[in-house]
mmCIF file of N, CA and C and ligand atoms in Angstrom:
data_model
loop_
_atom_site.group_PDB
_atom_site.id
_atom_site.type_symbol
_atom_site.label_atom_id
_atom_site.label_comp_id
_atom_site.label_asym_id
_atom_site.label_seq_id
_atom_site.Cartn_x
_atom_site.Cartn_y
_atom_site.Cartn_z
ATOM 1 N N UNK A 546 52.534 69.250 139.294
ATOM 2 C CA UNK A 546 51.815 70.889 138.274
ATOM 3 C C UNK A 546 52.000 69.273 136.823
ATOM 4 N N UNK A 547 50.677 69.803 135.897
ATOM 5 C CA UNK A 547 50.585 69.011 135.429
ATOM 6 C C UNK A 547 50.746 68.962 134.602
ATOM 7 N N UNK A 548 51.291 68.495 133.016
ATOM 8 C CA UNK A 548 51.901 68.753 132.363
ATOM 9 C C UNK A 548 51.107 69.381 131.245
ATOM 10 N N UNK A 549 49.294 70.393 131.438
ATOM 11 C CA UNK A 549 49.287 71.005 130.725
ATOM 12 C C UNK A 549 49.696 72.298 131.579
ATOM 13 N N UNK A 550 49.532 72.239 132.302
ATOM 14 C CA UNK A 550 49.768 73.643 133.608
ATOM 15 C C UNK A 550 51.340 73.859 132.456
ATOM 16 N N UNK A 551 52.527 72.605 132.943
ATOM 17 C CA UNK A 551 53.928 73.262 132.394
ATOM 18 C C UNK A 551 53.958 73.092 131.132
ATOM 19 N N UNK A 552 53.281 72.869 130.161
ATOM 20 C CA UNK A 552 52.824 73.404 128.563
ATOM 21 C C UNK A 552 52.882 75.203 128.791
ATOM 22 N N UNK A 553 51.684 75.637 129.777
ATOM 23 C CA UNK A 553 51.018 76.667 130.066
ATOM 24 C C UNK A 553 52.336 77.462 129.989
ATOM 25 N N UNK A 554 52.626 77.529 130.734
ATOM 26 C CA UNK A 554 53.303 77.673 131.938
ATOM 27 C C UNK A 554 55.149 77.940 130.751
ATOM 28 N N UNK A 555 55.734 77.529 129.960
ATOM 29 C CA UNK A 555 56.299 77.761 129.838
ATOM 30 C C UNK A 555 56.353 78.605 128.058
ATOM 31 N N UNK A 556 54.542 78.446 127.684
ATOM 32 C CA UNK A 556 54.198 79.232 126.358
ATOM 33 C C UNK A 556 54.061 80.383 126.851
ATOM 34 N N UNK A 557 54.019 80.635 128.204
ATOM 35 C CA UNK A 557 53.143 82.220 128.819
ATOM 36 C C UNK A 557 54.534 83.477 128.907
ATOM 37 N N UNK A 558 55.735 82.283 129.525
ATOM 38 C CA UNK A 558 57.436 82.908 129.400
ATOM 39 C C UNK A 558 57.810 83.117 128.303
ATOM 40 N N UNK A 559 57.668 82.524 127.279
ATOM 41 C CA UNK A 559 58.274 83.088 125.646
ATOM 42 C C UNK A 559 57.732 83.796 125.459
ATOM 43 N N UNK A 560 56.434 83.767 125.812
ATOM 44 C CA UNK A 560 55.161 85.208 125.012
ATOM 45 C C UNK A 560 55.263 86.497 125.714
ATOM 46 N N UNK A 561 55.429 86.422 127.247
ATOM 47 C CA UNK A 561 56.091 87.763 127.836
ATOM 48 C C UNK A 561 57.217 88.120 127.282
ATOM 49 N N UNK A 562 58.296 86.876 127.151
ATOM 50 C CA UNK A 562 59.970 87.810 126.299
ATOM 51 C C UNK A 562 59.303 88.618 125.893
ATOM 52 N N UNK A 563 58.342 88.260 124.716
ATOM 53 C CA UNK A 563 58.410 88.530 123.827
ATOM 54 C C UNK A 563 58.019 90.551 123.655
ATOM 55 N N UNK A 564 58.033 90.892 125.379
ATOM 56 C CA UNK A 564 57.799 92.998 126.155
ATOM 57 C C UNK A 564 58.804 92.908 126.613
ATOM 58 N N UNK A 565 59.794 92.731 126.098
ATOM 59 C CA UNK A 565 61.207 92.776 127.086
ATOM 60 C C UNK A 565 60.807 94.305 125.996
ATOM 61 N N UNK A 566 61.485 95.285 127.625
ATOM 62 C CA UNK A 566 61.726 96.367 126.735
ATOM 63 C C UNK A 566 63.634 95.771 127.456
ATOM 64 N N UNK A 567 63.983 95.962 125.995
ATOM 65 C CA UNK A 567 65.691 95.647 126.449
ATOM 66 C C UNK A 567 66.747 96.557 125.763
ATOM 67 N N UNK A 568 66.101 98.515 125.774
ATOM 68 C CA UNK A 568 66.815 98.819 125.058
ATOM 69 C C UNK A 568 68.240 98.818 124.945
ATOM 70 N N UNK A 569 68.819 98.483 126.313
ATOM 71 C CA UNK A 569 70.109 98.661 126.763
ATOM 72 C C UNK A 569 70.933 97.713 126.470
ATOM 73 N N UNK A 570 71.029 96.525 127.065
ATOM 74 C CA UNK A 570 70.779 94.358 126.883
ATOM 75 C C UNK A 570 70.694 93.529 125.893
ATOM 76 N N UNK A 571 69.754 94.676 125.257
ATOM 77 C CA UNK A 571 69.369 94.019 123.849
ATOM 78 C C UNK A 571 69.165 92.383 124.259
ATOM 79 N N UNK A 572 68.864 92.178 125.444
ATOM 80 C CA UNK A 572 68.628 90.593 126.395
ATOM 81 C C UNK A 572 67.339 89.967 126.901
ATOM 82 N N UNK A 573 66.512 89.783 126.275
ATOM 83 C CA UNK A 573 64.604 89.465 126.411
ATOM 84 C C UNK A 573 64.505 88.532 127.540
ATOM 85 N N UNK A 574 64.391 88.796 128.240
ATOM 86 C CA UNK A 574 63.919 87.764 129.446
ATOM 87 C C UNK A 574 61.837 87.493 129.386
ATOM 88 N N UNK A 575 61.782 86.283 129.551
ATOM 89 C CA UNK A 575 60.004 86.288 129.817
ATOM 90 C C UNK A 575 59.650 85.481 131.504
ATOM 91 N N UNK A 576 59.065 85.273 131.889
ATOM 92 C CA UNK A 576 58.904 85.490 133.705
ATOM 93 C C UNK A 576 57.401 84.471 133.449
ATOM 94 N N UNK A 577 57.131 83.368 133.758
ATOM 95 C CA UNK A 577 55.499 83.108 134.178
ATOM 96 C C UNK A 577 55.652 81.866 135.366
ATOM 97 N N UNK A 578 54.460 82.666 136.333
ATOM 98 C CA UNK A 578 54.783 82.512 137.586
ATOM 99 C C UNK A 578 53.261 81.240 137.219
ATOM 100 N N UNK A 579 53.641 80.181 138.016
ATOM 101 C CA UNK A 579 52.103 79.904 138.078
ATOM 102 C C UNK A 579 51.801 79.902 139.285
ATOM 103 N N UNK A 580 49.908 80.180 139.200
ATOM 104 C CA UNK A 580 50.350 80.519 141.116
ATOM 105 C C UNK A 580 48.827 78.996 141.597
ATOM 106 N N UNK A 581 49.477 78.891 142.409
ATOM 107 C CA UNK A 581 48.798 77.685 143.667
ATOM 108 C C UNK A 581 47.402 77.919 142.507
ATOM 109 N N UNK A 582 46.677 78.016 143.039
ATOM 110 C CA UNK A 582 45.086 78.578 142.502
ATOM 111 C C UNK A 582 45.288 78.571 141.128
ATOM 112 N N UNK A 583 45.835 77.694 140.239
ATOM 113 C CA UNK A 583 46.157 77.645 139.057
ATOM 114 C C UNK A 583 45.941 78.623 138.130
ATOM 115 N N UNK A 584 46.135 80.067 138.081
ATOM 116 C CA UNK A 584 45.863 80.698 137.109
ATOM 117 C C UNK A 584 47.650 81.605 137.117
ATOM 118 N N UNK A 585 48.437 81.869 135.726
ATOM 119 C CA UNK A 585 49.637 82.338 135.272
ATOM 120 C C UNK A 585 49.796 83.476 135.058
ATOM 121 N N UNK A 586 50.887 84.061 135.971
ATOM 122 C CA UNK A 586 51.695 86.061 136.043
ATOM 123 C C UNK A 586 52.244 85.961 135.014
ATOM 124 N N UNK A 587 52.262 86.615 134.282
ATOM 125 C CA UNK A 587 53.907 86.848 134.222
ATOM 126 C C UNK A 587 54.394 88.085 133.895
ATOM 127 N N UNK A 588 55.381 88.222 133.890
ATOM 128 C CA UNK A 588 56.510 89.578 133.845
ATOM 129 C C UNK A 588 58.056 89.107 132.101
ATOM 130 N N UNK A 589 58.438 90.617 132.722
ATOM 131 C CA UNK A 589 59.420 90.832 130.799
ATOM 132 C C UNK A 589 60.465 91.589 131.407
ATOM 133 N N UNK A 590 61.966 91.947 131.463
ATOM 134 C CA UNK A 590 62.746 92.399 132.116
ATOM 135 C C UNK A 590 62.338 94.105 131.547
ATOM 136 N N UNK A 591 62.282 95.194 132.692
ATOM 137 C CA UNK A 591 62.371 96.272 132.167
ATOM 138 C C UNK A 591 63.477 97.680 132.370
ATOM 139 N N UNK A 592 64.354 98.015 131.437
ATOM 140 C CA UNK A 592 65.645 98.292 131.851
ATOM 141 C C UNK A 592 65.158 100.005 131.245
ATOM 142 N N UNK A 593 66.054 100.079 131.842
ATOM 143 C CA UNK A 593 66.127 101.787 132.762
ATOM 144 C C UNK A 593 68.111 101.968 131.933
ATOM 145 N N UNK A 594 67.761 104.181 131.727
ATOM 146 C CA UNK A 594 68.435 104.460 131.335
ATOM 147 C C UNK A 594 69.544 104.720 132.207
ATOM 148 N N UNK A 595 68.834 104.293 133.559
ATOM 149 C CA UNK A 595 69.931 104.926 134.808
ATOM 150 C C UNK A 595 70.027 102.728 135.107
ATOM 151 N N UNK A 596 70.167 102.002 134.034
ATOM 152 C CA UNK A 596 71.103 100.479 134.225
ATOM 153 C C UNK A 596 69.894 100.053 135.247
ATOM 154 N N UNK A 597 70.699 101.098 136.335
ATOM 155 C CA UNK A 597 70.820 99.602 138.068
ATOM 156 C C UNK A 597 69.146 99.708 138.523
ATOM 157 N N UNK A 598 68.360 100.956 137.795
ATOM 158 C CA UNK A 598 66.836 100.642 138.216
ATOM 159 C C UNK A 598 65.974 99.976 137.672
ATOM 160 N N UNK A 599 67.383 98.671 136.818
ATOM 161 C CA UNK A 599 66.316 97.409 135.807
ATOM 162 C C UNK A 599 65.936 96.725 137.091
ATOM 163 N N UNK A 600 64.321 96.264 135.985
ATOM 164 C CA UNK A 600 63.486 95.058 136.806
ATOM 165 C C UNK A 600 63.974 93.782 135.908
ATOM 166 N N UNK A 601 64.213 93.069 136.717
ATOM 167 C CA UNK A 601 64.358 91.634 136.287
ATOM 168 C C UNK A 601 62.932 91.088 135.519
ATOM 169 N N UNK A 602 62.637 90.454 134.653
ATOM 170 C CA UNK A 602 61.337 89.533 134.204
ATOM 171 C C UNK A 602 60.442 88.515 135.596
ATOM 172 N N UNK A 603 61.834 88.333 136.860
ATOM 173 C CA UNK A 603 61.089 87.433 137.729
ATOM 174 C C UNK A 603 59.968 88.092 138.285
ATOM 175 N N UNK A 604 61.421 89.841 139.383
ATOM 176 C CA UNK A 604 60.716 90.469 140.088
ATOM 177 C C UNK A 604 59.372 91.283 139.158
ATOM 178 N N UNK A 605 59.416 91.534 138.157
ATOM 179 C CA UNK A 605 58.375 91.996 138.018
ATOM 180 C C UNK A 605 57.250 90.940 137.819
ATOM 181 N N UNK A 606 57.172 89.926 137.626
ATOM 182 C CA UNK A 606 55.818 88.597 137.679
ATOM 183 C C UNK A 606 55.614 88.623 138.641
ATOM 184 N N UNK A 607 56.462 88.681 139.869
ATOM 185 C CA UNK A 607 56.017 88.298 141.263
ATOM 186 C C UNK A 607 55.468 89.539 141.615
ATOM 187 N N UNK A 608 55.772 90.329 141.515
ATOM 188 C CA UNK A 608 55.140 92.226 141.654
ATOM 189 C C UNK A 608 53.953 91.791 140.984
ATOM 190 N N UNK A 609 53.200 91.817 139.998
ATOM 191 C CA UNK A 609 52.320 91.903 138.670
ATOM 192 C C UNK A 609 50.919 90.548 140.509
ATOM 193 N N UNK A 610 51.639 89.515 140.307
ATOM 194 C CA UNK A 610 51.165 88.218 141.040
ATOM 195 C C UNK A 610 50.980 88.734 142.595
ATOM 196 N N UNK A 611 51.913 89.030 142.880
ATOM 197 C CA UNK A 611 50.846 89.980 144.567
ATOM 198 C C UNK A 611 50.155 91.083 144.164
ATOM 199 N N UNK A 612 50.512 92.128 143.396
ATOM 200 C CA UNK A 612 49.077 93.079 143.481
ATOM 201 C C UNK A 612 48.058 92.394 142.669
ATOM 202 N N UNK A 613 47.617 91.107 142.119
ATOM 203 C CA UNK A 613 46.220 90.805 141.998
ATOM 204 C C UNK A 613 46.382 89.639 143.470
ATOM 205 N N UNK A 614 46.875 90.128 144.303
ATOM 206 C CA UNK A 614 46.183 89.131 145.704
ATOM 207 C C UNK A 614 47.044 87.329 145.948
ATOM 208 N N UNK A 615 47.731 87.505 144.322
ATOM 209 C CA UNK A 615 48.817 86.118 144.807
ATOM 210 C C UNK A 615 49.757 85.854 145.270
ATOM 211 N N UNK A 616 49.865 85.213 146.439
ATOM 212 C CA UNK A 616 50.516 84.828 146.707
ATOM 213 C C UNK A 616 51.528 83.667 147.055
ATOM 214 N N UNK A 617 50.852 82.849 146.165
ATOM 215 C CA UNK A 617 51.409 81.437 146.494
ATOM 216 C C UNK A 617 52.111 80.944 145.268
ATOM 217 N N UNK A 618 52.747 80.257 145.094
ATOM 218 C CA UNK A 618 53.634 80.500 143.888
ATOM 219 C C UNK A 618 53.064 78.883 143.665
ATOM 220 N N UNK A 619 53.627 77.928 142.948
ATOM 221 C CA UNK A 619 53.974 77.164 142.315
ATOM 222 C C UNK A 619 54.984 76.626 142.127
ATOM 223 N N UNK A 620 55.559 77.368 140.209
ATOM 224 C CA UNK A 620 55.829 77.001 139.588
ATOM 225 C C UNK A 620 56.654 77.655 139.074
ATOM 226 N N UNK A 621 57.758 78.242 138.349
ATOM 227 C CA UNK A 621 57.549 79.859 137.421
ATOM 228 C C UNK A 621 58.819 79.350 135.888
ATOM 229 N N UNK A 622 58.467 79.747 135.158
ATOM 230 C CA UNK A 622 59.222 79.473 134.131
ATOM 231 C C UNK A 622 59.873 80.870 133.694
ATOM 232 N N UNK A 623 61.242 80.288 133.423
ATOM 233 C CA UNK A 623 61.565 81.556 133.076
ATOM 234 C C UNK A 623 62.811 81.544 131.501
ATOM 235 N N UNK A 624 62.019 82.012 130.819
ATOM 236 C CA UNK A 624 62.524 81.397 129.183
ATOM 237 C C UNK A 624 63.385 83.388 128.784
ATOM 238 N N UNK A 625 64.967 82.874 128.159
ATOM 239 C CA UNK A 625 66.417 83.789 127.663
ATOM 240 C C UNK A 625 66.627 83.028 127.053
ATOM 241 N N UNK A 626 67.401 83.540 126.179
ATOM 242 C CA UNK A 626 68.279 82.914 125.414
ATOM 243 C C UNK A 626 69.020 82.266 126.456
ATOM 244 N N UNK A 627 69.682 80.668 125.750
ATOM 245 C CA UNK A 627 70.524 80.102 126.471
ATOM 246 C C UNK A 627 70.108 79.414 127.742
ATOM 247 N N UNK A 628 68.113 79.506 127.757
ATOM 248 C CA UNK A 628 68.439 79.057 128.957
ATOM 249 C C UNK A 628 68.806 79.362 130.292
ATOM 250 N N UNK A 629 69.477 80.300 130.495
ATOM 251 C CA UNK A 629 70.654 80.597 132.447
ATOM 252 C C UNK A 629 69.224 80.316 133.133
ATOM 253 N N UNK A 630 69.672 80.535 133.881
ATOM 254 C CA UNK A 630 69.685 81.173 135.811
ATOM 255 C C UNK A 630 68.972 82.554 136.454
ATOM 256 N N UNK A 631 67.949 82.200 136.860
ATOM 257 C CA UNK A 631 67.629 83.564 137.608
ATOM 258 C C UNK A 631 68.983 84.254 138.098
ATOM 259 N N UNK A 632 69.217 85.356 138.437
ATOM 260 C CA UNK A 632 69.956 86.336 138.922
ATOM 261 C C UNK A 632 69.875 86.680 140.487
ATOM 262 N N UNK A 633 70.690 87.235 141.945
ATOM 263 C CA UNK A 633 70.748 86.564 142.805
ATOM 264 C C UNK A 633 69.651 87.083 142.708
ATOM 265 N N UNK A 634 69.395 88.026 143.075
ATOM 266 C CA UNK A 634 68.508 89.287 143.416
ATOM 267 C C UNK A 634 66.743 88.270 143.442
ATOM 268 N N UNK A 635 66.613 88.647 142.375
ATOM 269 C CA UNK A 635 65.173 87.339 141.816
ATOM 270 C C UNK A 635 65.579 85.816 142.857
ATOM 271 N N UNK A 636 66.440 85.309 142.976
ATOM 272 C CA UNK A 636 66.296 84.560 144.342
ATOM 273 C C UNK A 636 65.666 83.895 145.329
ATOM 274 N N UNK A 637 66.130 85.812 145.228
ATOM 275 C CA UNK A 637 65.833 85.984 147.162
ATOM 276 C C UNK A 637 64.789 86.063 147.194
ATOM 277 N N UNK A 638 64.373 87.018 146.074
ATOM 278 C CA UNK A 638 62.417 87.632 145.877
ATOM 279 C C UNK A 638 61.613 86.822 145.983
ATOM 280 N N UNK A 639 62.177 85.960 145.285
ATOM 281 C CA UNK A 639 60.941 85.031 144.953
ATOM 282 C C UNK A 639 60.743 83.825 146.115
ATOM 283 N N UNK A 640 62.581 83.534 146.777
ATOM 284 C CA UNK A 640 62.324 82.347 147.730
ATOM 285 C C UNK A 640 61.733 83.352 149.238
ATOM 286 N N UNK A 641 60.964 84.463 149.157
ATOM 287 C CA UNK A 641 60.555 84.619 149.432
ATOM 288 C C UNK A 641 58.639 84.607 149.900
ATOM 289 N N UNK A 642 58.579 83.252 149.128
ATOM 290 C CA UNK A 642 56.496 83.318 148.772
ATOM 291 C C UNK A 642 57.721 82.702 148.435
ATOM 292 N N UNK A 643 58.451 80.908 148.190
ATOM 293 C CA UNK A 643 58.456 79.584 148.340
ATOM 294 C C UNK A 643 60.390 79.083 148.138
ATOM 295 N N UNK A 644 60.676 78.702 148.842
ATOM 296 C CA UNK A 644 62.417 79.599 148.725
ATOM 297 C C UNK A 644 61.842 77.543 148.281
ATOM 298 N N UNK A 645 60.749 76.187 148.550
ATOM 299 C CA UNK A 645 61.142 75.471 147.529
ATOM 300 C C UNK A 645 60.866 75.790 146.131
ATOM 301 N N UNK A 646 60.836 76.527 145.850
ATOM 302 C CA UNK A 646 60.042 76.744 143.823
ATOM 303 C C UNK A 646 60.285 76.324 142.519
ATOM 304 N N UNK A 647 58.833 75.111 142.426
ATOM 305 C CA UNK A 647 60.297 74.302 141.068
ATOM 306 C C UNK A 647 60.708 75.759 139.754
ATOM 307 N N UNK A 648 62.095 76.058 138.749
ATOM 308 C CA UNK A 648 61.914 76.135 138.688
ATOM 309 C C UNK A 648 62.313 75.651 137.355
ATOM 310 N N UNK A 649 61.079 76.183 135.966
ATOM 311 C CA UNK A 649 61.994 75.664 134.598
ATOM 312 C C UNK A 649 63.045 77.157 133.972
ATOM 313 N N UNK A 650 63.685 76.500 133.571
ATOM 314 C CA UNK A 650 64.715 77.182 132.408
ATOM 315 C C UNK A 650 64.355 76.622 131.257
ATOM 316 N N UNK A 651 63.854 77.793 130.147
ATOM 317 C CA UNK A 651 64.247 77.774 129.058
ATOM 318 C C UNK A 651 64.252 78.434 128.282
ATOM 319 N N UNK A 652 65.313 77.357 127.105
ATOM 320 C CA UNK A 652 65.792 78.398 126.208
ATOM 321 C C UNK A 652 64.987 78.846 125.642
ATOM 322 N N UNK A 653 65.147 80.559 125.512
ATOM 323 C CA UNK A 653 63.961 80.897 124.171
ATOM 324 C C UNK A 653 64.592 80.337 122.323
ATOM 325 N N UNK A 654 65.926 80.267 122.492
ATOM 326 C CA UNK A 654 66.002 80.115 120.513
ATOM 327 C C UNK A 654 66.235 78.507 120.962
ATOM 328 N N UNK A 655 65.591 77.455 121.396
ATOM 329 C CA UNK A 655 65.068 76.221 121.580
ATOM 330 C C UNK A 655 64.843 75.897 123.092
ATOM 331 N N UNK A 656 63.209 75.997 121.699
ATOM 332 C CA UNK A 656 62.293 76.175 124.071
ATOM 333 C C UNK A 656 62.237 74.831 124.182
ATOM 334 N N UNK A 657 62.070 74.097 123.030
ATOM 335 C CA UNK A 657 61.664 72.500 123.480
ATOM 336 C C UNK A 657 63.074 71.865 124.411
ATOM 337 N N UNK A 658 64.344 72.557 125.256
ATOM 338 C CA UNK A 658 65.426 72.253 126.021
ATOM 339 C C UNK A 658 65.098 73.093 127.295
ATOM 340 N N UNK A 659 64.316 72.203 128.133
ATOM 341 C CA UNK A 659 63.838 72.499 129.531
ATOM 342 C C UNK A 659 64.423 72.920 130.731
ATOM 343 N N UNK A 660 65.282 72.459 131.410
ATOM 344 C CA UNK A 660 65.981 72.060 132.269
ATOM 345 C C UNK A 660 64.787 72.612 133.906
ATOM 346 N N UNK A 661 64.822 71.931 135.033
ATOM 347 C CA UNK A 661 64.025 71.772 135.372
ATOM 348 C C UNK A 661 64.799 71.940 136.912
ATOM 349 N N UNK A 662 65.086 72.672 137.556
ATOM 350 C CA UNK A 662 65.015 72.947 138.768
ATOM 351 C C UNK A 662 64.503 73.406 139.515
ATOM 352 N N UNK A 663 64.912 74.043 140.769
ATOM 353 C CA UNK A 663 63.601 74.464 141.612
ATOM 354 C C UNK A 663 65.341 75.861 142.855
ATOM 355 N N UNK A 664 64.669 76.702 143.048
ATOM 356 C CA UNK A 664 64.919 77.759 144.214
ATOM 357 C C UNK A 664 66.112 76.968 145.274
ATOM 358 N N UNK A 665 64.904 75.906 145.950
ATOM 359 C CA UNK A 665 66.051 75.087 146.421
ATOM 360 C C UNK A 665 67.542 74.273 146.636
ATOM 361 N N UNK A 666 67.524 74.426 145.280
ATOM 362 C CA UNK A 666 68.494 73.842 144.654
ATOM 363 C C UNK A 666 69.456 76.002 144.106
ATOM 364 N N UNK A 667 68.315 76.552 143.812
ATOM 365 C CA UNK A 667 69.660 77.747 143.457
ATOM 366 C C UNK A 667 69.988 77.866 144.441
ATOM 367 N N UNK A 668 69.610 78.327 145.321
ATOM 368 C CA UNK A 668 69.264 79.575 146.376
ATOM 369 C C UNK A 668 69.142 78.713 147.858
ATOM 370 N N UNK A 669 70.136 77.780 148.924
ATOM 371 C CA UNK A 669 69.874 77.289 149.501
ATOM 372 C C UNK A 669 70.105 77.539 150.807
ATOM 373 N N UNK A 670 70.496 78.329 151.308
ATOM 374 C CA UNK A 670 70.470 79.509 151.923
ATOM 375 C C UNK A 670 69.940 81.471 152.155
ATOM 376 N N UNK A 671 68.296 80.521 151.458
ATOM 377 C CA UNK A 671 68.459 82.280 151.209
ATOM 378 C C UNK A 671 68.501 83.108 152.512
ATOM 379 N N UNK A 672 68.534 84.323 152.838
ATOM 380 C CA UNK A 672 68.430 85.303 153.459
ATOM 381 C C UNK A 672 67.465 85.799 154.552
ATOM 382 N N UNK A 673 67.031 85.770 155.692
ATOM 383 C CA UNK A 673 65.885 85.471 156.237
ATOM 384 C C UNK A 673 66.036 86.396 157.831
ATOM 385 N N UNK A 674 64.812 87.759 157.336
ATOM 386 C CA UNK A 674 64.368 88.040 158.808
ATOM 387 C C UNK A 674 64.395 87.905 160.160
ATOM 388 N N UNK A 675 64.982 88.359 160.889
ATOM 389 C CA UNK A 675 65.445 87.472 162.728
ATOM 390 C C UNK A 675 65.157 87.859 162.897
ATOM 391 N N UNK A 676 64.644 88.670 164.130
ATOM 392 C CA UNK A 676 64.926 89.779 165.585
ATOM 393 C C UNK A 676 65.608 89.236 166.306
ATOM 394 N N UNK A 677 66.403 89.614 166.926
ATOM 395 C CA UNK A 677 66.995 89.298 167.735
ATOM 396 C C UNK A 677 66.905 90.149 168.744
HETATM 397 N N1 THU B 913 67.883 89.727 133.301
HETATM 398 C C1 THU B 913 66.673 89.107 134.099
HETATM 399 O O1 THU B 913 65.368 89.955 133.244
HETATM 400 N N2 THU B 913 66.283 88.101 134.983
HETATM 401 C C2 THU B 913 67.291 88.114 135.142
HETATM 402 O O2 THU B 913 67.489 87.072 136.086
HETATM 403 C C3 THU B 913 68.728 87.729 135.361
HETATM 404 C C4 THU B 913 69.561 89.488 134.036
HETATM 405 C C5 THU B 913 67.260 90.620 132.854
HETATM 406 C C6 THU B 913 67.898 92.288 133.794
HETATM 407 C C7 THU B 913 68.590 92.680 132.052
HETATM 408 O O3 THU B 913 67.336 94.028 131.203
HETATM 409 C C8 THU B 913 68.859 92.260 131.244
HETATM 410 O O4 THU B 913 68.400 90.380 131.208
HETATM 411 C C9 THU B 913 70.827 91.303 131.233
HETATM 412 O O5 THU B 913 71.235 91.586 132.851
#
């Protein structure tokens, strides 16, 4: 990933976070996926009164990308307070498309603090569907 793409991806995740719909948790999350073709697709968390229907920012971004015909992901940036890691469900969801995906964790309160990791580290043994 180029320095330019990296900066654009971080900025896009921070911008997407501004659209978060999080009236229950008040915890806003933004995600930005860099596609292999060089595009950026974003998502934010969208909560629901029935709590369990909440969609995380990462899964929202992945669904938008697939709907736009993009299935090859080069990196994801996730922006949230404290710069935490994607939840387990989102790790599995993203690993479907790239189990090695580089992950940039952006502290939304201190966006110059970016931790670089990957799905290979965060989810070493994803579930894989195998017919027996
Ligand atoms: N959330 C995300 O958007 N991504 C994650 O990886 C973890 C959690 C959202 C879901 C919910 O709206 C809020 O953060 C608090 O859990």
